[in-house]
PDB file of N, CA and C in Angstrom:
ATOM      1  N   MET A1077      69.865  73.814 175.286  1.00 73.00           N
ATOM      2  CA  MET A1077      69.516  75.199 175.270  1.00 73.00           C
ATOM      3  C   MET A1077      68.086  75.013 175.759  1.00 73.00           C
ATOM      4  N   ARG A1078      67.645  76.020 176.910  1.00 81.00           N
ATOM      5  CA  ARG A1078      66.458  76.323 177.395  1.00 81.00           C
ATOM      6  C   ARG A1078      65.426  76.749 176.474  1.00 81.00           C
ATOM      7  N   THR A1079      64.285  76.665 176.470  1.00 86.00           N
ATOM      8  CA  THR A1079      62.888  77.365 175.745  1.00 86.00           C
ATOM      9  C   THR A1079      62.953  78.389 176.091  1.00 86.00           C
ATOM     10  N   ALA A1080      63.020  79.429 175.363  1.00 86.00           N
ATOM     11  CA  ALA A1080      62.741  80.924 175.679  1.00 86.00           C
ATOM     12  C   ALA A1080      61.170  80.928 176.583  1.00 86.00           C
ATOM     13  N   ARG A1081      60.934  82.257 177.289  1.00 86.00           N
ATOM     14  CA  ARG A1081      60.146  82.262 178.238  1.00 86.00           C
ATOM     15  C   ARG A1081      58.944  83.465 177.815  1.00 86.00           C
ATOM     16  N   ARG A1082      58.036  83.891 177.616  1.00 89.00           N
ATOM     17  CA  ARG A1082      57.554  84.836 177.852  1.00 89.00           C
ATOM     18  C   ARG A1082      57.282  85.716 178.675  1.00 89.00           C
ATOM     19  N   LEU A1083      57.831  87.621 178.772  1.00 90.00           N
ATOM     20  CA  LEU A1083      57.770  87.973 179.752  1.00 90.00           C
ATOM     21  C   LEU A1083      56.232  88.690 179.487  1.00 90.00           C
ATOM     22  N   ASP A1084      55.667  88.958 180.665  1.00 94.00           N
ATOM     23  CA  ASP A1084      54.645  90.251 180.542  1.00 94.00           C
ATOM     24  C   ASP A1084      55.087  91.401 180.830  1.00 94.00           C
ATOM     25  N   TRP A1085      55.338  92.419 179.682  1.00 94.00           N
ATOM     26  CA  TRP A1085      55.974  93.488 179.504  1.00 94.00           C
ATOM     27  C   TRP A1085      55.174  94.597 180.501  1.00 94.00           C
ATOM     28  N   GLU A1086      53.768  94.341 180.679  1.00 96.00           N
ATOM     29  CA  GLU A1086      53.425  95.231 181.743  1.00 96.00           C
ATOM     30  C   GLU A1086      53.333  94.838 182.902  1.00 96.00           C
ATOM     31  N   LYS A1087      53.655  93.532 183.257  1.00 96.00           N
ATOM     32  CA  LYS A1087      53.833  93.280 184.705  1.00 96.00           C
ATOM     33  C   LYS A1087      55.607  93.824 185.154  1.00 96.00           C
ATOM     34  N   GLN A1088      56.315  94.000 184.116  1.00 94.00           N
ATOM     35  CA  GLN A1088      57.576  93.817 184.431  1.00 94.00           C
ATOM     36  C   GLN A1088      57.809  95.870 184.466  1.00 94.00           C
ATOM     37  N   ALA A1089      56.875  96.156 184.001  1.00 94.00           N
ATOM     38  CA  ALA A1089      57.005  97.686 183.939  1.00 94.00           C
ATOM     39  C   ALA A1089      56.643  98.173 184.905  1.00 94.00           C
ATOM     40  N   ASP A1090      55.105  97.570 185.665  1.00 96.00           N
ATOM     41  CA  ASP A1090      54.993  97.803 186.731  1.00 96.00           C
ATOM     42  C   ASP A1090      55.352  97.657 187.944  1.00 96.00           C
ATOM     43  N   ALA A1091      56.689  96.591 187.741  1.00 94.00           N
ATOM     44  CA  ALA A1091      57.470  96.353 189.207  1.00 94.00           C
ATOM     45  C   ALA A1091      58.571  97.399 188.980  1.00 94.00           C
ATOM     46  N   ALA A1092      58.945  97.632 187.822  1.00 92.00           N
ATOM     47  CA  ALA A1092      59.753  98.777 187.493  1.00 92.00           C
ATOM     48  C   ALA A1092      59.373 100.182 188.517  1.00 92.00           C
ATOM     49  N   GLU A1093      58.472 100.464 187.883  1.00 94.00           N
ATOM     50  CA  GLU A1093      57.745 101.507 188.493  1.00 94.00           C
ATOM     51  C   GLU A1093      57.281 102.128 190.047  1.00 94.00           C
ATOM     52  N   ALA A1094      57.149 100.845 190.234  1.00 95.00           N
ATOM     53  CA  ALA A1094      57.292 100.648 191.887  1.00 95.00           C
ATOM     54  C   ALA A1094      58.505 100.395 192.738  1.00 95.00           C
ATOM     55  N   ALA A1095      59.539 100.043 191.969  1.00 92.00           N
ATOM     56  CA  ALA A1095      60.957  99.844 192.586  1.00 92.00           C
ATOM     57  C   ALA A1095      61.543 101.570 192.324  1.00 92.00           C
ATOM     58  N   PHE A1096      61.266 102.163 191.318  1.00 93.00           N
ATOM     59  CA  PHE A1096      61.859 103.659 191.320  1.00 93.00           C
ATOM     60  C   PHE A1096      61.169 104.650 192.368  1.00 93.00           C
ATOM     61  N   ALA A1097      59.595 104.277 192.676  1.00 93.00           N
ATOM     62  CA  ALA A1097      59.173 105.009 193.479  1.00 93.00           C
ATOM     63  C   ALA A1097      59.496 104.845 195.087  1.00 93.00           C
ATOM     64  N   ARG A1098      60.305 103.558 195.273  1.00 92.00           N
ATOM     65  CA  ARG A1098      60.598 103.805 196.756  1.00 92.00           C
ATOM     66  C   ARG A1098      61.966 103.287 196.734  1.00 92.00           C
ATOM     67  N   ASN A1099      62.958 104.310 195.683  1.00 89.00           N
ATOM     68  CA  ASN A1099      64.175 104.503 195.752  1.00 89.00           C
ATOM     69  C   ASN A1099      64.692 103.262 195.595  1.00 89.00           C
ATOM     70  N   GLY A1100      64.231 101.737 194.980  1.00 90.00           N
ATOM     71  CA  GLY A1100      65.200 100.905 194.318  1.00 90.00           C
ATOM     72  C   GLY A1100      66.220 101.224 193.348  1.00 90.00           C
ATOM     73  N   PHE A1101      66.307 101.935 192.868  1.00 93.00           N
ATOM     74  CA  PHE A1101      67.371 102.154 191.930  1.00 93.00           C
ATOM     75  C   PHE A1101      67.502 103.692 191.313  1.00 93.00           C
ATOM     76  N   LEU A1102      68.627 104.104 190.824  1.00 93.00           N
ATOM     77  CA  LEU A1102      68.714 105.750 190.192  1.00 93.00           C
ATOM     78  C   LEU A1102      68.447 105.190 189.184  1.00 93.00           C
ATOM     79  N   LEU A1103      68.217 106.509 188.565  1.00 93.00           N
ATOM     80  CA  LEU A1103      68.109 106.633 186.943  1.00 93.00           C
ATOM     81  C   LEU A1103      68.894 107.606 186.527  1.00 93.00           C
ATOM     82  N   LEU A1104      69.879 107.471 185.805  1.00 93.00           N
ATOM     83  CA  LEU A1104      70.669 108.972 185.390  1.00 93.00           C
ATOM     84  C   LEU A1104      70.908 108.867 184.104  1.00 93.00           C
ATOM     85  N   VAL A1105      70.688 110.200 183.595  1.00 91.00           N
ATOM     86  CA  VAL A1105      70.544 110.508 182.031  1.00 91.00           C
ATOM     87  C   VAL A1105      71.528 111.618 181.638  1.00 91.00           C
ATOM     88  N   GLY A1106      72.573 111.180 180.835  1.00 87.00           N
ATOM     89  CA  GLY A1106      73.637 112.129 180.705  1.00 87.00           C
ATOM     90  C   GLY A1106      74.320 112.368 182.272  1.00 87.00           C
ATOM     91  N   ASP A1107      74.816 113.727 182.391  1.00 86.00           N
ATOM     92  CA  ASP A1107      74.943 114.070 183.783  1.00 86.00           C
ATOM     93  C   ASP A1107      73.783 114.557 185.155  1.00 86.00           C
ATOM     94  N   ARG A1108      72.580 114.010 184.832  1.00 91.00           N
ATOM     95  CA  ARG A1108      71.794 114.432 185.596  1.00 91.00           C
ATOM     96  C   ARG A1108      71.010 113.239 186.370  1.00 91.00           C
ATOM     97  N   GLN A1109      70.324 113.068 187.625  1.00 94.00           N
ATOM     98  CA  GLN A1109      69.323 112.446 187.961  1.00 94.00           C
ATOM     99  C   GLN A1109      67.763 112.598 187.417  1.00 94.00           C
ATOM    100  N   ILE A1110      67.278 111.705 187.342  1.00 94.00           N
ATOM    101  CA  ILE A1110      65.905 112.007 187.078  1.00 94.00           C
ATOM    102  C   ILE A1110      65.203 111.310 188.341  1.00 94.00           C
ATOM    103  N   GLU A1111      64.118 112.346 188.663  1.00 94.00           N
ATOM    104  CA  GLU A1111      63.573 112.205 189.799  1.00 94.00           C
ATOM    105  C   GLU A1111      62.127 112.038 189.468  1.00 94.00           C
ATOM    106  N   ASP A1112      61.814 111.725 188.784  1.00 94.00           N
ATOM    107  CA  ASP A1112      60.408 112.027 188.106  1.00 94.00           C
ATOM    108  C   ASP A1112      60.174 111.284 187.154  1.00 94.00           C
ATOM    109  N   LEU A1113      59.127 110.332 186.984  1.00 92.00           N
ATOM    110  CA  LEU A1113      59.069 109.361 185.743  1.00 92.00           C
ATOM    111  C   LEU A1113      58.514 110.375 184.628  1.00 92.00           C
ATOM    112  N   ASP A1114      57.977 111.630 184.694  1.00 94.00           N
ATOM    113  CA  ASP A1114      57.073 112.155 184.148  1.00 94.00           C
ATOM    114  C   ASP A1114      58.185 113.249 183.396  1.00 94.00           C
ATOM    115  N   THR A1115      59.473 113.173 183.689  1.00 94.00           N
ATOM    116  CA  THR A1115      60.668 114.000 183.345  1.00 94.00           C
ATOM    117  C   THR A1115      60.973 113.418 181.639  1.00 94.00           C
ATOM    118  N   GLU A1116      60.565 114.380 180.474  1.00 92.00           N
ATOM    119  CA  GLU A1116      60.604 114.170 179.369  1.00 92.00           C
ATOM    120  C   GLU A1116      62.486 113.953 179.319  1.00 92.00           C
ATOM    121  N   ILE A1117      63.035 113.070 178.469  1.00 89.00           N
ATOM    122  CA  ILE A1117      64.534 113.233 177.923  1.00 89.00           C
ATOM    123  C   ILE A1117      64.903 113.023 176.648  1.00 89.00           C
ATOM    124  N   ASP A1118      65.792 113.702 176.553  1.00 87.00           N
ATOM    125  CA  ASP A1118      65.960 113.216 174.635  1.00 87.00           C
ATOM    126  C   ASP A1118      67.088 112.371 174.667  1.00 87.00           C
ATOM    127  N   LEU A1119      66.452 111.327 173.990  1.00 85.00           N
ATOM    128  CA  LEU A1119      67.587 110.379 173.673  1.00 85.00           C
ATOM    129  C   LEU A1119      68.867 110.612 172.730  1.00 85.00           C
ATOM    130  N   ILE A1120      68.579 111.984 171.934  1.00 87.00           N
ATOM    131  CA  ILE A1120      69.783 112.044 170.843  1.00 87.00           C
ATOM    132  C   ILE A1120      70.841 113.184 171.908  1.00 87.00           C
ATOM    133  N   ALA A1121      70.199 113.845 172.583  1.00 85.00           N
ATOM    134  CA  ALA A1121      71.294 114.734 173.129  1.00 85.00           C
ATOM    135  C   ALA A1121      71.678 113.888 174.715  1.00 85.00           C
ATOM    136  N   ASP A1122      71.423 112.903 174.895  1.00 71.00           N
ATOM    137  CA  ASP A1122      71.698 112.494 176.177  1.00 71.00           C
ATOM    138  C   ASP A1122      71.316 110.992 175.740  1.00 71.00           C
ATOM    139  N   PRO A1123      72.683 110.447 174.949  1.00 81.00           N
ATOM    140  CA  PRO A1123      72.450 109.017 174.886  1.00 81.00           C
ATOM    141  C   PRO A1123      72.777 107.976 175.833  1.00 81.00           C
ATOM    142  N   VAL A1124      73.420 108.393 177.111  1.00 91.00           N
ATOM    143  CA  VAL A1124      74.011 107.642 178.033  1.00 91.00           C
ATOM    144  C   VAL A1124      72.848 107.592 179.120  1.00 91.00           C
ATOM    145  N   ILE A1125      72.354 106.582 179.552  1.00 92.00           N
ATOM    146  CA  ILE A1125      71.493 105.989 180.498  1.00 92.00           C
ATOM    147  C   ILE A1125      71.855 105.041 181.125  1.00 92.00           C
ATOM    148  N   SER A1126      71.853 105.600 182.745  1.00 94.00           N
ATOM    149  CA  SER A1126      72.248 104.171 183.422  1.00 94.00           C
ATOM    150  C   SER A1126      70.838 104.123 184.594  1.00 94.00           C
ATOM    151  N   PHE A1127      70.931 102.913 185.027  1.00 92.00           N
ATOM    152  CA  PHE A1127      70.146 102.070 186.199  1.00 92.00           C
ATOM    153  C   PHE A1127      71.149 101.906 187.049  1.00 92.00           C
ATOM    154  N   VAL A1128      71.215 102.349 188.122  1.00 94.00           N
ATOM    155  CA  VAL A1128      71.907 101.822 188.966  1.00 94.00           C
ATOM    156  C   VAL A1128      70.875 101.384 190.507  1.00 94.00           C
ATOM    157  N   LYS A1129      71.164 100.395 190.346  1.00 92.00           N
ATOM    158  CA  LYS A1129      70.219  99.473 191.733  1.00 92.00           C
ATOM    159  C   LYS A1129      70.980  99.967 193.174  1.00 92.00           C
ATOM    160  N   LEU A1130      70.246 100.265 193.911  1.00 86.00           N
ATOM    161  CA  LEU A1130      70.490 100.409 195.319  1.00 86.00           C
ATOM    162  C   LEU A1130      70.270  98.903 196.045  1.00 86.00           C
ATOM    163  N   VAL A1131      71.408  98.813 197.198  1.00 86.00           N
ATOM    164  CA  VAL A1131      71.128  97.150 197.754  1.00 86.00           C
ATOM    165  C   VAL A1131      72.000  98.054 199.199  1.00 86.00           C
ATOM    166  N   PRO A1132      70.881  97.572 200.473  1.00 83.00           N
ATOM    167  CA  PRO A1132      71.836  97.906 201.877  1.00 83.00           C
ATOM    168  C   PRO A1132      72.651  97.370 201.716  1.00 83.00           C
ATOM    169  N   LEU A1133      73.812  97.904 202.690  1.00 85.00           N
ATOM    170  CA  LEU A1133      74.987  97.171 202.891  1.00 85.00           C
ATOM    171  C   LEU A1133      74.716  96.456 204.162  1.00 85.00           C
ATOM    172  N   VAL A1134      75.804  95.174 204.523  1.00 86.00           N
ATOM    173  CA  VAL A1134      75.460  94.637 205.666  1.00 86.00           C
ATOM    174  C   VAL A1134      76.450  95.110 206.900  1.00 86.00           C
ATOM    175  N   GLY A1135      76.230  94.990 207.801  1.00 79.00           N
ATOM    176  CA  GLY A1135      77.054  94.868 208.695  1.00 79.00           C
ATOM    177  C   GLY A1135      77.064  96.829 209.572  1.00 79.00           C
ATOM    178  N   GLY A1136      76.045  97.199 208.809  1.00 59.00           N
ATOM    179  CA  GLY A1136      76.419  98.976 208.877  1.00 59.00           C
ATOM    180  C   GLY A1136      75.844  99.491 210.083  1.00 59.00           C
TER     181      GLY A1136
END
């Protein structure tokens, strides 16, 4: 087994925020799309959160 490596959560959070800003993925909460990271979400009322990574299609 490999030894576990420590992740820099601040670096990962910055990368995720940058990807969100350039439409690298969609954030779906319940039945709505979150378009602003300052949007408050109710984790009790909307328990389903989906991250959908967007990738370009080849040959288009």
